[in-house]
Coordinates of C-alpha atoms in Angstrom, one line a residue:
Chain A
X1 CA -111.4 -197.0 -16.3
X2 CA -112.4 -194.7 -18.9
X3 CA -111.3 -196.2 -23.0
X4 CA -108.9 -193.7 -24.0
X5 CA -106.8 -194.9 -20.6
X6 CA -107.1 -198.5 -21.6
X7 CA -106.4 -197.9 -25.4
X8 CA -102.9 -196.3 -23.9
X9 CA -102.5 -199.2 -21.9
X10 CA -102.6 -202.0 -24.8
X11 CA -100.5 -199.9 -27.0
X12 CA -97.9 -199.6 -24.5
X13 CA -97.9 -203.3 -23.4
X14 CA -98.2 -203.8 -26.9
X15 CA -94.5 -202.0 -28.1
X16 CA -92.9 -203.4 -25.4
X17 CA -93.8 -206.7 -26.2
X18 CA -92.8 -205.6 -30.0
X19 CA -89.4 -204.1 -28.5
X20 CA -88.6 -207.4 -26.7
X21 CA -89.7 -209.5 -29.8
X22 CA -86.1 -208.4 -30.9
X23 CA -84.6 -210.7 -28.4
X24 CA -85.8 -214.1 -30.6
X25 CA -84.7 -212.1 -33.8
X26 CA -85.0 -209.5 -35.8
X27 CA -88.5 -209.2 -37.3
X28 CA -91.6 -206.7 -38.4
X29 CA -92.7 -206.2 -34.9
X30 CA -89.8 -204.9 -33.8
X31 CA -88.8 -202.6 -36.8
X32 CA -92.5 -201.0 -36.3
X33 CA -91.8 -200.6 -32.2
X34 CA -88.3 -199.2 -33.1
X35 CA -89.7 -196.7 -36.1
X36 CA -92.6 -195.5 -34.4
X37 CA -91.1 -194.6 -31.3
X38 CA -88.2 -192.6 -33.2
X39 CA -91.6 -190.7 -35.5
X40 CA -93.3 -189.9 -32.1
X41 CA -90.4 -188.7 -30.3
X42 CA -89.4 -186.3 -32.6
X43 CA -93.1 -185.5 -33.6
X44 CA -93.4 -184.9 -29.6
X45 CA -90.5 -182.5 -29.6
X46 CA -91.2 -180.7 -32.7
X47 CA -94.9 -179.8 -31.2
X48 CA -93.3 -179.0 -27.5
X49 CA -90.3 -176.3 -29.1
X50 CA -93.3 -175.2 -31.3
X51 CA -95.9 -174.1 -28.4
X52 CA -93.9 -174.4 -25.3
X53 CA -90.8 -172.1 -27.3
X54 CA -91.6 -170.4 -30.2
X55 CA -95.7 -169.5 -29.9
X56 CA -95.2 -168.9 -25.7
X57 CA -91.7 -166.9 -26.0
X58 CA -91.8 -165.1 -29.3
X59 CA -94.9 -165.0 -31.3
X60 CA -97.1 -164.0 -28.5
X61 CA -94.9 -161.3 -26.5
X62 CA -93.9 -160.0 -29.8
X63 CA -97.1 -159.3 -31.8
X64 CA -99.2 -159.6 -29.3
X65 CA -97.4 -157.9 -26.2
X66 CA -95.8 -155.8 -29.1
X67 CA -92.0 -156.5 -27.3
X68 CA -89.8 -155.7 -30.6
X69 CA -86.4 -155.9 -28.5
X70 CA -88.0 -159.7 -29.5
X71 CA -86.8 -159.2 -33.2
X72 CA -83.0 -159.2 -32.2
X73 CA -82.7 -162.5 -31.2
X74 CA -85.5 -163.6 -33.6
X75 CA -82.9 -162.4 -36.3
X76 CA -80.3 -164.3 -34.7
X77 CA -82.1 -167.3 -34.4
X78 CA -83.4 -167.4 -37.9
X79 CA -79.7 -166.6 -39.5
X80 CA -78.5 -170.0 -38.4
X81 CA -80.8 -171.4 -41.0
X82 CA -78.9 -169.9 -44.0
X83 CA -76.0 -172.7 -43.2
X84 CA -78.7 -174.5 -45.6
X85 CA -77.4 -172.0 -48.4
X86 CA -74.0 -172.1 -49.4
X87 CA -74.1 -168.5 -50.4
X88 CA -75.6 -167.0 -46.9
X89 CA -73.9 -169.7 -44.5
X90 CA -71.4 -166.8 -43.4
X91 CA -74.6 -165.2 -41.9
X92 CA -74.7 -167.6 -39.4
X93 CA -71.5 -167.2 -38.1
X94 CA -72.3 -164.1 -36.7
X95 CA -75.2 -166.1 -34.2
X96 CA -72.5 -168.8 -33.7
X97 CA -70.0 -165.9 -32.5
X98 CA -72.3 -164.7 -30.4
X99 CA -73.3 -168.1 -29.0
X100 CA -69.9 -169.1 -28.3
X101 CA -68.6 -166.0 -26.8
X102 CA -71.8 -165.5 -24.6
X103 CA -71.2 -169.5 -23.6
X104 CA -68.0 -169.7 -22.8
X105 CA -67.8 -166.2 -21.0
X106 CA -70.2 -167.8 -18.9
X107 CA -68.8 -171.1 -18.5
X108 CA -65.3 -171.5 -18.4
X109 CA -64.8 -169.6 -15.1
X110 CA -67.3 -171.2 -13.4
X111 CA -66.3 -174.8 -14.6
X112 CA -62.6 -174.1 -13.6
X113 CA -64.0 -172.5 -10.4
X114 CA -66.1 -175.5 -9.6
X115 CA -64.6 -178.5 -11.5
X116 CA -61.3 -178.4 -11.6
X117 CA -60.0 -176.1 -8.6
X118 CA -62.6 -177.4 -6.2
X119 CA -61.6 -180.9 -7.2
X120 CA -57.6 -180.3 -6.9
X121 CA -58.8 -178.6 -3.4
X122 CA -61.1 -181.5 -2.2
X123 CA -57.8 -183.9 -2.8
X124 CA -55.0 -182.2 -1.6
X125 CA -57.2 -180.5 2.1
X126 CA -58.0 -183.2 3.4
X127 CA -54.6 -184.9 4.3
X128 CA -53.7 -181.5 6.7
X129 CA -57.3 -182.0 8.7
X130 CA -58.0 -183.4 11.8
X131 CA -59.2 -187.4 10.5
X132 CA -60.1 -190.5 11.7
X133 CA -57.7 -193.4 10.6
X134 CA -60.1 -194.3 7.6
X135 CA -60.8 -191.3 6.4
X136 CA -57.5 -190.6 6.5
X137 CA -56.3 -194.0 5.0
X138 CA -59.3 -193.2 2.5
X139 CA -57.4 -189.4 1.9
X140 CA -54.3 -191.5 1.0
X141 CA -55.8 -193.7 -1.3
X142 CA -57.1 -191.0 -3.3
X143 CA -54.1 -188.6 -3.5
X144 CA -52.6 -192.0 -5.0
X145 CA -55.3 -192.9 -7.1
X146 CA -55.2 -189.6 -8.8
X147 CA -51.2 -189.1 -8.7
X148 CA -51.0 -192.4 -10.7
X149 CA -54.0 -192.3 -13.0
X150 CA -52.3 -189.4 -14.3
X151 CA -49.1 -190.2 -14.6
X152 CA -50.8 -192.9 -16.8
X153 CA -52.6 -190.4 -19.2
X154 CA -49.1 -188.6 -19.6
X155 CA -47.8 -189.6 -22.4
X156 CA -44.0 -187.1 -22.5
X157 CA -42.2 -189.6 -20.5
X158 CA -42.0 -193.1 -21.6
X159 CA -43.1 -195.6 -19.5
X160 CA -40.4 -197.2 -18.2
X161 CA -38.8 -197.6 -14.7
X162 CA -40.7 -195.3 -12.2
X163 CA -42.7 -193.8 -14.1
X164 CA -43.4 -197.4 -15.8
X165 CA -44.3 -198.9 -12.7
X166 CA -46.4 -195.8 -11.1
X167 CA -48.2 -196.3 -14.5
X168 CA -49.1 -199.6 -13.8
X169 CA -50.8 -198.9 -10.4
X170 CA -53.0 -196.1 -12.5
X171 CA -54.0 -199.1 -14.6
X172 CA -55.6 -200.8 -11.4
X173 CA -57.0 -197.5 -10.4
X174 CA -58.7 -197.4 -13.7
X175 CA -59.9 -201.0 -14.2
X176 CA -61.8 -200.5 -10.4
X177 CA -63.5 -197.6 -11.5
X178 CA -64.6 -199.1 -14.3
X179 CA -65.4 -202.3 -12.7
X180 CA -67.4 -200.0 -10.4
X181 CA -68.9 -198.1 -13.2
X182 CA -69.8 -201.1 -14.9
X183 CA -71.5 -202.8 -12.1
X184 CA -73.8 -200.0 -11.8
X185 CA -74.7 -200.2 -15.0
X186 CA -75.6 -203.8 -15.0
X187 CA -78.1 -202.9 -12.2
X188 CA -79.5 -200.0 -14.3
X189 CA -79.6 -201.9 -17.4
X190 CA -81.8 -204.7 -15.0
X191 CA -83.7 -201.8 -13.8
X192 CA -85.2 -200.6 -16.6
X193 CA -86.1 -204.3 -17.9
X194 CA -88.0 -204.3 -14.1
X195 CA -89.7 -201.4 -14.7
X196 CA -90.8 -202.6 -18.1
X197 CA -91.8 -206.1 -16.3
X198 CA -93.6 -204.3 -13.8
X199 CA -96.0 -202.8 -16.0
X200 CA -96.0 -205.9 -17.9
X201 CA -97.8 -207.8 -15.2
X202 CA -99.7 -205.0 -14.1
X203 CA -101.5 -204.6 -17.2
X204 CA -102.4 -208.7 -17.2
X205 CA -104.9 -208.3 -14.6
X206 CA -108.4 -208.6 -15.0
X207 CA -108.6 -204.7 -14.9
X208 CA -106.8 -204.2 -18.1
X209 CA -108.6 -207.2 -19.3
X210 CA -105.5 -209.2 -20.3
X211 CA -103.7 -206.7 -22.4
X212 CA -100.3 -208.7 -22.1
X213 CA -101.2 -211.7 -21.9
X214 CA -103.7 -211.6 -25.1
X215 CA -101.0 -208.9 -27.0
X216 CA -98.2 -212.1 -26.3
X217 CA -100.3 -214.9 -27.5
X218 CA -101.1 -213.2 -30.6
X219 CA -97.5 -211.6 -31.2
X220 CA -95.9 -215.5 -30.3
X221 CA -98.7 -216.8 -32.9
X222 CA -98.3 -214.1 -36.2
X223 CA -94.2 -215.0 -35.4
X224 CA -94.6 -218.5 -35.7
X225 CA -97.0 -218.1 -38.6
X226 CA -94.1 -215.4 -40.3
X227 CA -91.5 -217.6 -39.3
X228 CA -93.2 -220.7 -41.7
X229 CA -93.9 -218.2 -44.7
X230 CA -90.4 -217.4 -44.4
X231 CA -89.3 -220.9 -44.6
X232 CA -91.8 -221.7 -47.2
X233 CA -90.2 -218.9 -49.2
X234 CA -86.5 -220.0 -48.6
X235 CA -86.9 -223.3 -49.6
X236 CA -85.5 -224.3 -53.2
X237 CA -88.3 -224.9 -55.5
X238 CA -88.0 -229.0 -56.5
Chain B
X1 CA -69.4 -233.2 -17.1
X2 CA -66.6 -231.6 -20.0
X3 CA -69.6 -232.3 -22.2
X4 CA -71.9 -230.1 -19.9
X5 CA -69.0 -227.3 -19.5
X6 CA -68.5 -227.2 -23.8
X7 CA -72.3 -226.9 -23.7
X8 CA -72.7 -223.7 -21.6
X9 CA -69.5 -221.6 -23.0
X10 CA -71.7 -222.2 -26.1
X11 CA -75.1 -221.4 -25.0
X12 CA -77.8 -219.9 -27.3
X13 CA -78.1 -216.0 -25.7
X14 CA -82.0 -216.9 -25.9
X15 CA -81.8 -218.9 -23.0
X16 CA -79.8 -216.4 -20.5
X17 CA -82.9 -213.8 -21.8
X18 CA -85.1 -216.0 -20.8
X19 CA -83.4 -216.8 -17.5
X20 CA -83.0 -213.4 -16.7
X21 CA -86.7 -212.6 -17.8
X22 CA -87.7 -215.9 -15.1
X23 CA -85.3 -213.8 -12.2
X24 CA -87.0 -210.8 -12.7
X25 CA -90.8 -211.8 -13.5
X26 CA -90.6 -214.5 -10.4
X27 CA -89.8 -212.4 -7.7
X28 CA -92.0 -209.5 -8.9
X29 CA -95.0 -211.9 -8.5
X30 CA -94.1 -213.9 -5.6
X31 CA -91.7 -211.3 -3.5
X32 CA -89.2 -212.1 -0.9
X33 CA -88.4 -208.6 1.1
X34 CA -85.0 -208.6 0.7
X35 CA -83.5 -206.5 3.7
X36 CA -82.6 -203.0 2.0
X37 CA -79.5 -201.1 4.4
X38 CA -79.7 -197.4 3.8
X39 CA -76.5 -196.0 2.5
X40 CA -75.2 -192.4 4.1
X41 CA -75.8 -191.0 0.1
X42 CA -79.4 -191.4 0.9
X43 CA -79.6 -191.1 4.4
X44 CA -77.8 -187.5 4.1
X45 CA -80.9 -186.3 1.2
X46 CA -83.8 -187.5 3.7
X47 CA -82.0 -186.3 6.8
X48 CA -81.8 -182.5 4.6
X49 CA -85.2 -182.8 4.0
X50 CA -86.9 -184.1 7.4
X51 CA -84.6 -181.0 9.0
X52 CA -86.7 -178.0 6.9
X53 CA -89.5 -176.5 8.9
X54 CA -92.5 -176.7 7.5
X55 CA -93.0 -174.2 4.2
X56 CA -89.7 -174.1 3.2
X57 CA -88.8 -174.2 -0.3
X58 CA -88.1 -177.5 -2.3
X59 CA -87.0 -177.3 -6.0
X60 CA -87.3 -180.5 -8.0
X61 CA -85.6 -180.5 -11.4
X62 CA -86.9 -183.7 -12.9
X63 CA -84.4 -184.0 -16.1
X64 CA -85.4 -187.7 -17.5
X65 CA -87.6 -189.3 -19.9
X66 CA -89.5 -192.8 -20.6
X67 CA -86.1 -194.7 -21.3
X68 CA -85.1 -194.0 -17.6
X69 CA -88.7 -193.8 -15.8
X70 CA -87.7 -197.4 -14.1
X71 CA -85.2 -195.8 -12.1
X72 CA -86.0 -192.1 -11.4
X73 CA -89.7 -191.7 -11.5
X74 CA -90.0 -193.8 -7.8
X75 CA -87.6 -191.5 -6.4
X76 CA -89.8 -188.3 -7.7
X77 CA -92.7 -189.9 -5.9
X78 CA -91.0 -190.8 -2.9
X79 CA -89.0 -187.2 -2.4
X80 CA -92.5 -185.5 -3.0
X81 CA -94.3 -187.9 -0.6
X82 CA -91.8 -187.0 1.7
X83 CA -91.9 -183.2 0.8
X84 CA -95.7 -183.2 1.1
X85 CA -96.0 -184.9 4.4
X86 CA -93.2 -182.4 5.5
X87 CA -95.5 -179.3 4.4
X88 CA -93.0 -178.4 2.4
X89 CA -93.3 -176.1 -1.0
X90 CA -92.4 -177.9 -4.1
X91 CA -91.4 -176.2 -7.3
X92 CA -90.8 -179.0 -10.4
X93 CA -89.4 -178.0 -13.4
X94 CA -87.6 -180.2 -16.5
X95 CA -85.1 -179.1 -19.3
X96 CA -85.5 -182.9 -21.0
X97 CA -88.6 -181.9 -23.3
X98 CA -89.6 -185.8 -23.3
X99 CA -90.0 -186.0 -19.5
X100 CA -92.5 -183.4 -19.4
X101 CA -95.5 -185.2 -18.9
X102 CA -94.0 -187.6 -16.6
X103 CA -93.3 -184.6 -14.2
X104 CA -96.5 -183.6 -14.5
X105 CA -97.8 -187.3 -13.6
X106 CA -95.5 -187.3 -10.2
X107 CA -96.8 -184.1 -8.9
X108 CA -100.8 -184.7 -10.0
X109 CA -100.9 -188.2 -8.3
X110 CA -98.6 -187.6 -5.5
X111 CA -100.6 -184.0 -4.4
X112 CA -103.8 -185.8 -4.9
X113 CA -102.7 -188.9 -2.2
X114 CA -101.5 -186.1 0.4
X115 CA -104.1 -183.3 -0.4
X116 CA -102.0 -181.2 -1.7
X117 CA -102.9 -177.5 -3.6
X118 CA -101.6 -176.6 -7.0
X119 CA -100.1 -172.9 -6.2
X120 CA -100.1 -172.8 -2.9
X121 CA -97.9 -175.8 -2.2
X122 CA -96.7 -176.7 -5.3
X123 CA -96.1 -176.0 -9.0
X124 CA -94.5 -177.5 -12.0
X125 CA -93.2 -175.3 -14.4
X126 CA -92.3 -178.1 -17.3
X127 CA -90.2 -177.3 -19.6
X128 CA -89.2 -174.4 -21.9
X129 CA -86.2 -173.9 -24.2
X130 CA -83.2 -171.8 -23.0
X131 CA -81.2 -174.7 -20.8
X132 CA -78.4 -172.6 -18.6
X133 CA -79.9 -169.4 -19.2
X134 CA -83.0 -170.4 -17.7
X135 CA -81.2 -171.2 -14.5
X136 CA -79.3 -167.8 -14.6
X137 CA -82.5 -166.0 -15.3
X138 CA -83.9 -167.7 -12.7
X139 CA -81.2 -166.9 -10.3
X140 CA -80.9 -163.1 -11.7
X141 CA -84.3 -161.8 -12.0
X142 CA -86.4 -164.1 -10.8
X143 CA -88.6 -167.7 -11.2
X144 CA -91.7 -165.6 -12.6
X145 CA -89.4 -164.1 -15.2
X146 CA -87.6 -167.4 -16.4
X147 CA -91.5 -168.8 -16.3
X148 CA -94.3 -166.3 -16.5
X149 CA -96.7 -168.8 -17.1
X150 CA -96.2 -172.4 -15.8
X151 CA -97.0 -175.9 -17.8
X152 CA -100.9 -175.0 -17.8
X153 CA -100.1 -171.5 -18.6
X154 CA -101.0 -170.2 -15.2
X155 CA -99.0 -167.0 -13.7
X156 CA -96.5 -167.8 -12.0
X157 CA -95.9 -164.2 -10.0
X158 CA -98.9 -164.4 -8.2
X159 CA -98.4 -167.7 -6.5
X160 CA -98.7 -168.7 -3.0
X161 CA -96.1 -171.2 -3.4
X162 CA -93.6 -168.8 -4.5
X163 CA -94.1 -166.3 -1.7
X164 CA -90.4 -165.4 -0.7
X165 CA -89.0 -167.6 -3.0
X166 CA -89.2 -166.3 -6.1
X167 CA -85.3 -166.3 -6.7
X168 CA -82.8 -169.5 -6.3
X169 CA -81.2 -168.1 -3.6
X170 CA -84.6 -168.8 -1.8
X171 CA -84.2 -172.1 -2.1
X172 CA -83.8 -174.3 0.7
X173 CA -82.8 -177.3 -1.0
X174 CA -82.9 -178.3 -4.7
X175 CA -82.8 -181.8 -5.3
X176 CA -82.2 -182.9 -8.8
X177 CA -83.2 -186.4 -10.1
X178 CA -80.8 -186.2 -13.6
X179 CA -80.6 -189.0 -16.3
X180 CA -77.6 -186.4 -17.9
X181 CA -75.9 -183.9 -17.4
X182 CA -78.1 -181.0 -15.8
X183 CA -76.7 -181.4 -12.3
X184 CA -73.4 -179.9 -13.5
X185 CA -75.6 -177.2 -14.9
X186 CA -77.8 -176.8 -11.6
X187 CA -74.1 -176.5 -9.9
X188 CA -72.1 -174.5 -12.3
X189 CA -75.0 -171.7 -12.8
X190 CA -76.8 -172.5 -9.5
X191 CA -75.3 -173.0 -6.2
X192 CA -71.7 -171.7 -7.3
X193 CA -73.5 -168.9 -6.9
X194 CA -76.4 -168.7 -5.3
X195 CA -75.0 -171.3 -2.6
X196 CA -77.9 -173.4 -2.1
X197 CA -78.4 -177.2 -0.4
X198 CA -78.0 -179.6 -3.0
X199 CA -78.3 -183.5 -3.4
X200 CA -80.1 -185.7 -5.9
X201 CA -80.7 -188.6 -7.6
X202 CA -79.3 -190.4 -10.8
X203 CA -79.6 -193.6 -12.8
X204 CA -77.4 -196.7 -12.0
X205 CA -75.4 -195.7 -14.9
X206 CA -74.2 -192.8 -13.4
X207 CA -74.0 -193.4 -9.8
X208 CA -70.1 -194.4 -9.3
X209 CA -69.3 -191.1 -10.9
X210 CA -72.1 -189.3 -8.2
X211 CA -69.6 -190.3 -5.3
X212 CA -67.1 -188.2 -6.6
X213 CA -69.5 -185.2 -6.8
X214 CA -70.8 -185.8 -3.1
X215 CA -66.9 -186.0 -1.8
X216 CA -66.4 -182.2 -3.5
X217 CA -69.7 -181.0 -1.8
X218 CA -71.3 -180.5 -5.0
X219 CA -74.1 -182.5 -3.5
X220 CA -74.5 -183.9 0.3
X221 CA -76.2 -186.9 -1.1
X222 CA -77.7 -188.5 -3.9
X223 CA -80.4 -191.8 -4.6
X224 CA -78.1 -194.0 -7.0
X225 CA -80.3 -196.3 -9.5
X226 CA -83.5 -198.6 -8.2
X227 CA -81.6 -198.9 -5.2
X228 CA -81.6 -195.4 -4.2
X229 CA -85.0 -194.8 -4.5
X230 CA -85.9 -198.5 -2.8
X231 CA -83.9 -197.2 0.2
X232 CA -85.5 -194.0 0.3
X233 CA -88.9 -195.4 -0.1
X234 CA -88.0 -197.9 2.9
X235 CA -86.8 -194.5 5.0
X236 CA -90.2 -193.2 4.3
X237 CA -92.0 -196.2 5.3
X238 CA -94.2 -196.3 2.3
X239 CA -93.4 -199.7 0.1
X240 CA -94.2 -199.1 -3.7
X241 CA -92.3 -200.0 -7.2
X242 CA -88.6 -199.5 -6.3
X243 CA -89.2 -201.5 -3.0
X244 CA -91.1 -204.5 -4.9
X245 CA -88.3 -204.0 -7.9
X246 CA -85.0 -204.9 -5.8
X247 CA -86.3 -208.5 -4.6
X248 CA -86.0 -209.2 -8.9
X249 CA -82.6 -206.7 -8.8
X250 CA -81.3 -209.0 -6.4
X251 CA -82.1 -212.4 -8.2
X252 CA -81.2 -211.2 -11.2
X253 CA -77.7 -210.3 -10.2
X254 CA -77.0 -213.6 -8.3
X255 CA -78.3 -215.1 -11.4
X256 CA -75.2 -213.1 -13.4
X257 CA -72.5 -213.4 -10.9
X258 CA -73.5 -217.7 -11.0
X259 CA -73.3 -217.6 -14.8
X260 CA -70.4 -215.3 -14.8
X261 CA -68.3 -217.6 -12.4
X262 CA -69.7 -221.0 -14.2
X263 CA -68.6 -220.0 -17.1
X264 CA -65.6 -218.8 -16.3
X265 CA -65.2 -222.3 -14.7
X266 CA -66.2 -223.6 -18.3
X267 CA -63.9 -221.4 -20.2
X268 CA -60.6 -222.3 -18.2
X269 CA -61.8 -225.9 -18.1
X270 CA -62.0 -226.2 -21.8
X271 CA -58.8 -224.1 -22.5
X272 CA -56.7 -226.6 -20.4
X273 CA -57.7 -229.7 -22.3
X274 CA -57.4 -227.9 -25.0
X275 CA -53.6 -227.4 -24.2
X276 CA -53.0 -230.9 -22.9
X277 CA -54.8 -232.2 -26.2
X278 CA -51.9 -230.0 -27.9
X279 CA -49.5 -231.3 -25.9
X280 CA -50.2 -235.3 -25.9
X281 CA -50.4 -234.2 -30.0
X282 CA -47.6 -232.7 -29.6
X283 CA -45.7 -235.6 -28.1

């Protein structure tokens, strides 16, 4: 394995280790992990928009490819930096008209089209087809789902009597799906801590020379060392 | 036993981390093959891709980064494994800036396991500014325009890979592996119009919502979370990371529902002689 490969590898067991060390308590290790990450990812972004975006779509087609219909947009773009100017910021309106009319003349038809028509259609179909007994029991269970959870979110009618108690079964409608939604986010949650263990004990081996298991010991030993400076420090002088 | 009830509705949170770090660390050394069943979400996205013929078009948006690698990185491998024993083309492309290079890391190993050739059957495009319009310049006037030059600033237009499908009409199936909300985008300004296969995968996050999308036929099947892609990996008989990961999945989540249900135990223990504590005060 060549050195630049393992360096990457005990830095990265290292900030995990740093990340985790927030679970004992807040401390240096972690406020480094946290800081760094946020400096690199927007360091990382700032150089991708620069090369992959502004040096690959406009500086090279427009003065080297010489492509001036370029210096519209360029305009455009550079205008929504005068909202940093009291005086100009009505310049940028002009790009944010443009952006907004160009955006939503593109997506509202195409999100009613596909969201909300093709949802209404998907619910309501279904019930006049040729079904199996579950799929149509299933059918059934959604037109109700939906007719209640709706009646819940509307708010003209008090909820009271019918409406009150068709309200109620929204409720249950609602607490499943977020039962459901929150069970899959327990697993994701423990997915991402797997994926993090997994590397974990992949870079103990031999092969990475012991880059978690060494990083731990020392991070365990500097806390525990912190930890009796701080107490040292909190303790009334007699 | 009260005593030992008081005791765990107060427990440190320390020690369920380090409970939950002993379920998953355990069965990651020492695993215990779990059976995985294969859902009909997955089952559909396999079945779509073991029916192309060989050199048909696959197009792999990989829209994640590091904070959800766990989940949606092994299902990149295991759809390109699959893709690549297929002799299928692959086109890769990102619109999350931060996921670049881990694109770029699924299609370099993965090619280089099944011998596969940059340009004539595959390339990753990476990223570049321009979200929705990309995808509507792509579906207007053409891959090569939305990308002349791909992440190593090779041109695109002269591809093998992109023989006859240089447009997303061409496209035989897009599968989309989303940590947001670009399979919305992929539908809205993509198959609405251009009426192309879709399915997917997401994170375990988002998967309840992904049902919803499958029963409008926005996508015929999607890899939900760890699971997803350990059933997927299982359908393509090749063990790896989302395989080994579900024996720990599965501890750890007996591990919850037991502490969930004990200390619910604990909780209405404790509130009942609490209440007959009141009461005997009371009387």
């Amino acid at each position: 394995m060549d050195s630049s490969a393992l360096i990457g590898i005990w830095i990265a067991a290292g900030l995990t280790l740093f990340m985790y060390s927030s679970l004992y308590k807040d401390n240096p290790f972690f406020r480094f992990g946290e800081h760094l990450y946020l400096g690199l990812s927007v360091g990382y972004i700032l150089i991708r928009v620069i090369y992959s975006n502004f040096i690959a779509t406009l500086y090279v087609p427009l003065f080297e490819e010489r492509d001036y219909w370029l210096i519209i947009p360029s305009i455009l773009g550079i205008s929504l930096y005068t909202r940093f100017f009291s005086k100009l910021a009505w310049i940028s309106r002009i790009t944010f008209a443009f952006l907004i009319g160009f955006g939503s003349g593109l997506g509202i038809p195409r999100i009613i089209a596909g969201g909300v028509f093709q949802q209404i259609e998907k619910i309501i179909t279904p019930l006049g087809t040729q079904l199996t007994p579950f799929e149509y029991f299933s059918g059934i269970l959604i037109v109700i789902g939906v007719f209640s959870v709706l009646i819940y979110f509307f708010f003209s009618w008090e909820h009271k009597g019918l409406v009150g108690g068709v309200s109620k079964v929204g409720i249950y409608f609602v607490m499943i799906a977020f039962g459901a939604s929150f069970g899959y986010t327990v697993m994701g949650r423990m997915s991402l801590l797997i994926g993090r263990c997994y590397d974990l004990i992949d870079y103990s081996s031999s092969k990475y020379y012991y880059a978690t298991i060494v990083l731990l010991v020392v991070i365990i030993a500097v806390l525990a060392v912190y930890e009796l400076v701080l107490k040292k420090k909190e303790q009334p002088k007699t | 036993m009260n005593n030992l009830f008081q005791k765990l509705v107060n427990l440190d949170r320390r020690y369920i981390y380090i409970l939950v770090s002993l379920a998953v660390i355990i069965p990651l050394l020492y695993p215990l093959y779990i059976e995985i069943n294969i859902s009909p979400a997955v089952q559909n996205v396999y079945d779509t891709i073991e029916s192309l013929p060989p050199r048909s078009v696959i197009f792999l948006g990989m829209d994640f980064d590091p904070a959800s690698k766990a989940e949606l990185y092994p299902m990149a491998e295991a759809i390109l494994r699959h893709a690549f024993r297929k002799n299928l083309r692959v086109i890769g492309m990102t619109f999350w800036v931060t996921g670049t290079g881990l694109g770029e890391k699924a299609f370099a190993d993965i090619a280089k396991e099944t011998s596969r050739e940059y340009g004539e059957d595959y390339v990753y495009l990476g990223w570049k500014a321009g979200g929705t319009s990309l995808l509507i310049l792509m579906g207007e006037e053409g891959i090569p325009s939305a990308f002349p030059v791909d992440h190593y600033g090779k041109d695109t237009a002269s591809m093998p890979v992109l023989e006859n499908a240089k447009y997303l009409k061409n496209i035989d199936y897009l599968v989309e592996l989303a940590a947001g909300s670009t399979l919305g985008s992929y539908y809205y300004y993509g198959k609405l119009k251009y009426k192309f296969k879709m399915g997917g995968g997401c994170t375990g996050v988002m998967a309840a919502s992904w049902y919803n999308l499958m029963k409008i036929d926005w996508i015929n099947g999607f890899l939900g979370g760890l699971r997803g892609a350990a059933e997927y990996e299982k359908l393509i008989k090749m063990s790896d990371k989302a395989t080994k990961g579900m024996d720990a999945q599965s501890v750890t989540h007996m591990l919850i529902i037991m502490m969930i249900i004990l200390c619910n135990i604990a909780y209405f223990i404790g509130r009942a002689k609490a209440n007959q504590t009141k009461g005997g005060n009371n009387g």
